[in-house]
PDB file of C-alpha atoms in Angstrom:
ATOM      1  CA  UNK U  18       0.000   0.000   0.000  1.00 94.00           C
ATOM      2  CA  UNK U  19       1.231   3.503  -0.802  1.00 91.00           C
ATOM      3  CA  UNK U  20      -0.215   6.950  -0.239  1.00 90.00           C
ATOM      4  CA  UNK U  21      -0.816   8.008  -3.863  1.00 91.00           C
ATOM      5  CA  UNK U  22      -2.655  11.349  -3.729  1.00 92.00           C
ATOM      6  CA  UNK U  23      -4.790  13.804  -1.820  1.00 94.00           C
ATOM      7  CA  UNK U  24      -7.715  15.329  -3.703  1.00 96.00           C
ATOM      8  CA  UNK U  25      -9.125  18.750  -2.868  1.00 96.00           C
ATOM      9  CA  UNK U  26     -12.609  19.591  -4.098  1.00 97.00           C
ATOM     10  CA  UNK U  27     -12.569  23.032  -5.728  1.00 97.00           C
ATOM     11  CA  UNK U  28     -14.871  25.098  -7.905  1.00 97.00           C
ATOM     12  CA  UNK U  29     -12.247  25.791 -10.594  1.00 98.00           C
ATOM     13  CA  UNK U  30      -9.531  23.177 -11.103  1.00 98.00           C
ATOM     14  CA  UNK U  31      -7.536  25.153 -13.712  1.00 98.00           C
ATOM     15  CA  UNK U  32      -7.362  28.301 -11.551  1.00 98.00           C
ATOM     16  CA  UNK U  33      -6.378  26.214  -8.524  1.00 98.00           C
ATOM     17  CA  UNK U  34      -3.560  24.509 -10.442  1.00 98.00           C
ATOM     18  CA  UNK U  35      -2.348  27.912 -11.621  1.00 98.00           C
ATOM     19  CA  UNK U  36      -2.356  29.212  -8.043  1.00 98.00           C
ATOM     20  CA  UNK U  37      -0.314  26.278  -6.693  1.00 98.00           C
ATOM     21  CA  UNK U  38       2.130  26.541  -9.597  1.00 98.00           C
ATOM     22  CA  UNK U  39       2.696  30.259  -8.910  1.00 98.00           C
ATOM     23  CA  UNK U  40       2.547  30.102  -5.121  1.00 98.00           C
ATOM     24  CA  UNK U  41       4.675  27.024  -4.471  1.00 97.00           C
ATOM     25  CA  UNK U  42       6.443  26.254  -7.758  1.00 96.00           C
ATOM     26  CA  UNK U  43       4.846  22.864  -8.371  1.00 96.00           C
ATOM     27  CA  UNK U  44       4.701  21.519 -11.920  1.00 96.00           C
ATOM     28  CA  UNK U  45       1.410  20.540 -13.491  1.00 97.00           C
ATOM     29  CA  UNK U  46       1.209  16.801 -13.961  1.00 96.00           C
ATOM     30  CA  UNK U  47      -2.184  16.535 -15.600  1.00 95.00           C
ATOM     31  CA  UNK U  48      -5.361  18.465 -16.366  1.00 98.00           C
ATOM     32  CA  UNK U  49      -8.248  16.538 -17.890  1.00 98.00           C
ATOM     33  CA  UNK U  50      -9.723  18.125 -21.013  1.00 97.00           C
ATOM     34  CA  UNK U  51     -13.028  18.579 -19.140  1.00 97.00           C
ATOM     35  CA  UNK U  52     -11.265  20.792 -16.601  1.00 97.00           C
ATOM     36  CA  UNK U  53     -12.826  18.736 -13.800  1.00 97.00           C
ATOM     37  CA  UNK U  54      -9.670  16.981 -12.574  1.00 98.00           C
ATOM     38  CA  UNK U  55      -5.992  17.867 -12.353  1.00 98.00           C
ATOM     39  CA  UNK U  56      -2.797  16.895 -10.575  1.00 97.00           C
ATOM     40  CA  UNK U  57       0.422  18.580  -9.502  1.00 97.00           C
ATOM     41  CA  UNK U  58       3.789  16.866  -9.272  1.00 94.00           C
ATOM     42  CA  UNK U  59       4.885  17.159  -5.646  1.00 92.00           C
ATOM     43  CA  UNK U  60       7.142  14.129  -5.213  1.00 88.00           C
ATOM     44  CA  UNK U  61       5.973  10.612  -4.430  1.00 88.00           C
ATOM     45  CA  UNK U  62       2.462  11.755  -3.500  1.00 90.00           C
ATOM     46  CA  UNK U  63       0.388  13.809  -5.926  1.00 92.00           C
ATOM     47  CA  UNK U  64      -1.704  16.799  -4.942  1.00 95.00           C
ATOM     48  CA  UNK U  65      -4.889  16.524  -6.989  1.00 96.00           C
ATOM     49  CA  UNK U  66      -8.011  18.611  -7.505  1.00 95.00           C
ATOM     50  CA  UNK U  67     -11.507  17.634  -8.571  1.00 96.00           C
ATOM     51  CA  UNK U  68     -14.304  20.032  -9.336  1.00 96.00           C
ATOM     52  CA  UNK U  69     -17.178  20.278  -6.890  1.00 95.00           C
ATOM     53  CA  UNK U  70     -19.494  20.000  -9.916  1.00 96.00           C
ATOM     54  CA  UNK U  71     -18.033  16.593 -10.797  1.00 97.00           C
ATOM     55  CA  UNK U  72     -18.322  15.422  -7.197  1.00 95.00           C
ATOM     56  CA  UNK U  73     -22.000  16.413  -7.144  1.00 95.00           C
ATOM     57  CA  UNK U  74     -22.523  14.462 -10.387  1.00 95.00           C
ATOM     58  CA  UNK U  75     -20.996  11.466  -8.618  1.00 96.00           C
ATOM     59  CA  UNK U  76     -23.479  11.781  -5.758  1.00 96.00           C
ATOM     60  CA  UNK U  77     -21.169  13.457  -3.244  1.00 95.00           C
ATOM     61  CA  UNK U  78     -21.853  16.717  -1.424  1.00 94.00           C
ATOM     62  CA  UNK U  79     -18.485  18.353  -0.756  1.00 93.00           C
ATOM     63  CA  UNK U  80     -18.424  21.069   1.892  1.00 91.00           C
ATOM     64  CA  UNK U  81     -16.463  24.283   1.460  1.00 91.00           C
ATOM     65  CA  UNK U  82     -13.326  24.584   3.611  1.00 93.00           C
ATOM     66  CA  UNK U  83     -13.275  27.100   6.450  1.00 91.00           C
ATOM     67  CA  UNK U  84      -9.762  28.415   7.188  1.00 88.00           C
ATOM     68  CA  UNK U  85     -10.846  29.547  10.665  1.00 89.00           C
ATOM     69  CA  UNK U  86     -12.235  26.087  11.450  1.00 92.00           C
ATOM     70  CA  UNK U  87      -9.996  23.680   9.524  1.00 91.00           C
ATOM     71  CA  UNK U  88     -10.478  19.932   9.693  1.00 89.00           C
ATOM     72  CA  UNK U  89      -6.986  19.298   8.260  1.00 91.00           C
ATOM     73  CA  UNK U  90      -3.981  21.066   6.815  1.00 94.00           C
ATOM     74  CA  UNK U  91      -1.320  20.263   4.277  1.00 95.00           C
ATOM     75  CA  UNK U  92       2.298  21.228   4.892  1.00 96.00           C
ATOM     76  CA  UNK U  93       4.995  22.201   2.425  1.00 97.00           C
ATOM     77  CA  UNK U  94       8.527  21.919   3.773  1.00 96.00           C
ATOM     78  CA  UNK U  95      11.247  24.387   2.822  1.00 97.00           C
ATOM     79  CA  UNK U  96      14.447  25.850   4.230  1.00 96.00           C
ATOM     80  CA  UNK U  97      13.168  29.383   3.469  1.00 97.00           C
ATOM     81  CA  UNK U  98       9.765  29.857   5.098  1.00 98.00           C
ATOM     82  CA  UNK U  99       9.829  33.662   4.782  1.00 98.00           C
ATOM     83  CA  UNK U 100      10.649  33.506   1.065  1.00 98.00           C
ATOM     84  CA  UNK U 101       8.058  30.819   0.378  1.00 98.00           C
ATOM     85  CA  UNK U 102       5.464  32.779   2.337  1.00 98.00           C
ATOM     86  CA  UNK U 103       6.171  35.929   0.317  1.00 98.00           C
ATOM     87  CA  UNK U 104       5.810  33.971  -2.940  1.00 98.00           C
ATOM     88  CA  UNK U 105       2.517  32.419  -1.784  1.00 98.00           C
ATOM     89  CA  UNK U 106       1.099  35.794  -0.763  1.00 98.00           C
ATOM     90  CA  UNK U 107       2.136  37.340  -4.090  1.00 98.00           C
ATOM     91  CA  UNK U 108       0.272  34.521  -5.876  1.00 98.00           C
ATOM     92  CA  UNK U 109      -2.942  35.255  -3.945  1.00 98.00           C
ATOM     93  CA  UNK U 110      -2.752  33.255  -0.708  1.00 98.00           C
ATOM     94  CA  UNK U 111      -4.327  34.744   2.420  1.00 97.00           C
ATOM     95  CA  UNK U 112      -2.036  35.180   5.417  1.00 98.00           C
ATOM     96  CA  UNK U 113      -3.274  33.357   8.519  1.00 97.00           C
ATOM     97  CA  UNK U 114      -0.049  33.293  10.588  1.00 97.00           C
ATOM     98  CA  UNK U 115       3.181  35.079   9.797  1.00 98.00           C
ATOM     99  CA  UNK U 116       6.558  33.332  10.046  1.00 98.00           C
ATOM    100  CA  UNK U 117       7.182  32.136  13.599  1.00 97.00           C
ATOM    101  CA  UNK U 118       9.839  30.056  15.364  1.00 95.00           C
ATOM    102  CA  UNK U 119       8.135  27.239  17.278  1.00 95.00           C
ATOM    103  CA  UNK U 120       9.370  25.814  20.602  1.00 93.00           C
ATOM    104  CA  UNK U 121       9.830  22.364  19.009  1.00 92.00           C
ATOM    105  CA  UNK U 122      12.532  23.709  16.683  1.00 93.00           C
ATOM    106  CA  UNK U 123      10.525  24.409  13.552  1.00 96.00           C
ATOM    107  CA  UNK U 124       9.744  27.631  11.688  1.00 97.00           C
ATOM    108  CA  UNK U 125       6.146  27.837  10.471  1.00 98.00           C
ATOM    109  CA  UNK U 126       3.742  30.119   8.653  1.00 98.00           C
ATOM    110  CA  UNK U 127       0.133  29.505   7.623  1.00 98.00           C
ATOM    111  CA  UNK U 128      -1.852  30.646   4.613  1.00 98.00           C
ATOM    112  CA  UNK U 129      -5.161  29.777   3.010  1.00 97.00           C
ATOM    113  CA  UNK U 130      -5.343  29.089  -0.699  1.00 97.00           C
ATOM    114  CA  UNK U 131      -8.036  30.933  -2.719  1.00 97.00           C
ATOM    115  CA  UNK U 132     -10.428  28.030  -2.009  1.00 96.00           C
ATOM    116  CA  UNK U 133      -9.954  28.359   1.757  1.00 96.00           C
ATOM    117  CA  UNK U 134      -7.726  25.313   2.359  1.00 96.00           C
ATOM    118  CA  UNK U 135      -5.211  25.639   5.207  1.00 97.00           C
ATOM    119  CA  UNK U 136      -1.554  25.341   4.180  1.00 97.00           C
ATOM    120  CA  UNK U 137       1.420  25.238   6.520  1.00 98.00           C
ATOM    121  CA  UNK U 138       4.770  26.400   5.165  1.00 98.00           C
ATOM    122  CA  UNK U 139       7.485  25.012   7.410  1.00 98.00           C
ATOM    123  CA  UNK U 140      11.065  23.960   7.935  1.00 97.00           C
ATOM    124  CA  UNK U 141      11.864  20.389   8.891  1.00 94.00           C
ATOM    125  CA  UNK U 142      11.355  19.646  12.583  1.00 89.00           C
ATOM    126  CA  UNK U 143      14.721  19.733  14.373  1.00 77.00           C
ATOM    127  CA  UNK U 144      15.939  16.216  15.028  1.00 65.00           C
ATOM    128  CA  UNK U 145      13.281  14.589  12.838  1.00 60.00           C
TER     129      UNK U 145
END
């Protein structure tokens, strides 16, 4: 068993791919001609997006994310949190927590993507 991908449900897959490409430098792996599904290359595990319209056609009722009441977050690791945060904000992310040194030896910052998903930008945890 391997962890293959995480899929976010979004209203506009193309715009979301463009945001993640600009904000975090990921390469586009795939965008279906319908525009209802796309993937980014992020390493071993893909970050994927499916349209809320497609999910409703498949009988699902996806809820909209709430950055102030998240049920999960994704984290992107970097050695330059401040630089990555600036790039994400320039691409249209919403600042939720500025760069901060944590007591467990990690530097973190938090943003929301234009869909409202919570994203941590962080250094590796010291000693991990």
